PDB file of C-alpha atoms in Angstrom:
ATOM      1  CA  UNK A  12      -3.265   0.698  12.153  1.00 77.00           C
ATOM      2  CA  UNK A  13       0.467   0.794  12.338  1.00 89.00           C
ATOM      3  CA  UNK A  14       1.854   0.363   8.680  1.00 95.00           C
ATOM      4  CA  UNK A  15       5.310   2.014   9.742  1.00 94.00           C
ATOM      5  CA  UNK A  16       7.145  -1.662   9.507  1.00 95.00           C
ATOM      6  CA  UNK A  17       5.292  -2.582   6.606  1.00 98.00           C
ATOM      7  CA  UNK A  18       5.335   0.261   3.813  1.00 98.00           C
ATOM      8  CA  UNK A  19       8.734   0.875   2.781  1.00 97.00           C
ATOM      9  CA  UNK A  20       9.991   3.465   0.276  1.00 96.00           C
ATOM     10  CA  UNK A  21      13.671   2.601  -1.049  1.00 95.00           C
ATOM     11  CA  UNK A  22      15.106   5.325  -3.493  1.00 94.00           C
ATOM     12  CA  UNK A  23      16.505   2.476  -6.529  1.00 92.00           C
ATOM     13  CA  UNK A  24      13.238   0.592  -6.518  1.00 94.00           C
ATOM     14  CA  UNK A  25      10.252   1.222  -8.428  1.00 95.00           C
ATOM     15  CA  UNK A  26      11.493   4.937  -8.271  1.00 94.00           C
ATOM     16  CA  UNK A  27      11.223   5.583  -4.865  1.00 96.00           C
ATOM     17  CA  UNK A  28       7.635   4.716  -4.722  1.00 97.00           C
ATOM     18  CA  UNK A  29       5.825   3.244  -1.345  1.00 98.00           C
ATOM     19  CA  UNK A  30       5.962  -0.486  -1.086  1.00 98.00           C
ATOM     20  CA  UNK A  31       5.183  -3.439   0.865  1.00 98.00           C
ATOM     21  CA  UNK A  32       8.088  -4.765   3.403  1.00 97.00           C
ATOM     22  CA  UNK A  33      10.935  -4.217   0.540  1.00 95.00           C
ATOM     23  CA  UNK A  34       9.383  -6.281  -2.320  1.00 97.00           C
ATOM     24  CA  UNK A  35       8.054  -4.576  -5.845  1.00 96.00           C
ATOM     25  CA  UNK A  36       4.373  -4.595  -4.838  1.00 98.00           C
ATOM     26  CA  UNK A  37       3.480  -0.704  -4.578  1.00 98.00           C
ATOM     27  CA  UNK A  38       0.928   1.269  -2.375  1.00 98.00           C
ATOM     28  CA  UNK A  39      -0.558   2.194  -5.752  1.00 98.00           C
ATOM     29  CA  UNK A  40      -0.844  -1.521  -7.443  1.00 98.00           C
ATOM     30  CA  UNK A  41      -2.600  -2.623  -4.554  1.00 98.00           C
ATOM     31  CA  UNK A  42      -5.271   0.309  -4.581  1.00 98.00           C
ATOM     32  CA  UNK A  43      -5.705   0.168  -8.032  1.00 98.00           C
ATOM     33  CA  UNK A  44      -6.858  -3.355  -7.829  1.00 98.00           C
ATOM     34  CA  UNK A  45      -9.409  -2.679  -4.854  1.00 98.00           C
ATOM     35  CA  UNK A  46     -10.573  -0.063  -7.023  1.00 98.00           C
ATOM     36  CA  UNK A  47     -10.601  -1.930  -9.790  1.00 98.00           C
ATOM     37  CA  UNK A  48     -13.114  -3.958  -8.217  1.00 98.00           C
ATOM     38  CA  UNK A  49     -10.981  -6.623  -6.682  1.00 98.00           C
ATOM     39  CA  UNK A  50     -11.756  -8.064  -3.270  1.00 98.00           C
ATOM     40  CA  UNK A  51      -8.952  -8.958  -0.801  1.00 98.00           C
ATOM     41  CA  UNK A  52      -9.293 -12.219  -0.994  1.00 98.00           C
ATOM     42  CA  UNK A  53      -8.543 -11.846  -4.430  1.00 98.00           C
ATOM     43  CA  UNK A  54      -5.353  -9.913  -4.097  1.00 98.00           C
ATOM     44  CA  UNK A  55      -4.447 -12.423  -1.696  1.00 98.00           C
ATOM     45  CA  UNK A  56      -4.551 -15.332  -4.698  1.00 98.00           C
ATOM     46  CA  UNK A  57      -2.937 -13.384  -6.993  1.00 98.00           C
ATOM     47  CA  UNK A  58       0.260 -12.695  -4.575  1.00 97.00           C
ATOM     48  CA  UNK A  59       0.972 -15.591  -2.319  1.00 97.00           C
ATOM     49  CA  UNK A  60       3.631 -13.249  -0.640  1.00 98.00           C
ATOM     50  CA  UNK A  61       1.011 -10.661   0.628  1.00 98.00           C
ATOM     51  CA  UNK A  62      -1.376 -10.888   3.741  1.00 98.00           C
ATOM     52  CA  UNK A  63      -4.129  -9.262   5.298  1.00 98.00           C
ATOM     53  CA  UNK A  64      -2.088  -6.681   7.146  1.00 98.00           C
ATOM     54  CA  UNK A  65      -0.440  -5.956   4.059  1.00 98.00           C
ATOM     55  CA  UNK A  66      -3.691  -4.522   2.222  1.00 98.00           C
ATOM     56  CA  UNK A  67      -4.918  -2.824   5.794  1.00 98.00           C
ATOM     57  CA  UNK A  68      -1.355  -1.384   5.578  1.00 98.00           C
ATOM     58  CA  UNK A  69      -1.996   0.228   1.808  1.00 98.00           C
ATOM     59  CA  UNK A  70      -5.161   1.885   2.886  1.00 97.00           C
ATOM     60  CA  UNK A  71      -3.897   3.176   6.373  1.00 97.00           C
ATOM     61  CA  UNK A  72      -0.344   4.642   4.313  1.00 97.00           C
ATOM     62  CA  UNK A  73      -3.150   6.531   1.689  1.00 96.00           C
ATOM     63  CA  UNK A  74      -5.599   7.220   4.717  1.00 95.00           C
ATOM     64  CA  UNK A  75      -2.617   9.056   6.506  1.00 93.00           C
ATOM     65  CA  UNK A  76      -1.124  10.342   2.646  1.00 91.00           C
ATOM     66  CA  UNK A  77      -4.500  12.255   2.372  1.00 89.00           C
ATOM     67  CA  UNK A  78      -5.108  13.699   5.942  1.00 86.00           C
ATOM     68  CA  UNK A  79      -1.523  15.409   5.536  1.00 82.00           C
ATOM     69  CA  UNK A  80      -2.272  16.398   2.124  1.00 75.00           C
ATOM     70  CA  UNK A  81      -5.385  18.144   3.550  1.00 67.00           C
ATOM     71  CA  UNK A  82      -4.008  19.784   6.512  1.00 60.00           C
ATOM     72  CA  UNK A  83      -1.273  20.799   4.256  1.00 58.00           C
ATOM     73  CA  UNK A  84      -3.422  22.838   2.039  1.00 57.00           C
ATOM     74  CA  UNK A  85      -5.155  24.468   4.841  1.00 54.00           C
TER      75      UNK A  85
END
């Protein structure tokens, strides 16, 4: 998945953390929900404002986050 045009990280806002297309939703808030035990459709009742793509976005950004992280300490 493509999540280039959806995760955006903007220096004044939430402190440079990755977020989803501009708004204040992070990366992070949206995996600690699925981990919390949240479904998507779930997450999708809670924030009117996010879709589908957004939440495949989150886990393609931390998919991609952790294969560089791995190669890096290789």
């Amino acid at each position: 998945m493509e999540y280039h045009d959806i995760i955006t990280i903007e220096p004044g806002k939430r402190s440079g953390k990755p977020c989803i297309r501009g708004m204040r939703i992070t990366v992070y808030d949206i995996l600690e929900y699925l981990a919390g035990g949240m479904t998507e459709a779930e997450i999708l009742e809670d924030f009117s404002e996010l879709t589908s793509e957004d939440i495949k976005a989150c886990l393609a950004f931390a998919a991609d986050r952790e294969k560089k992280l791995f190669v890096a300490s290789l």
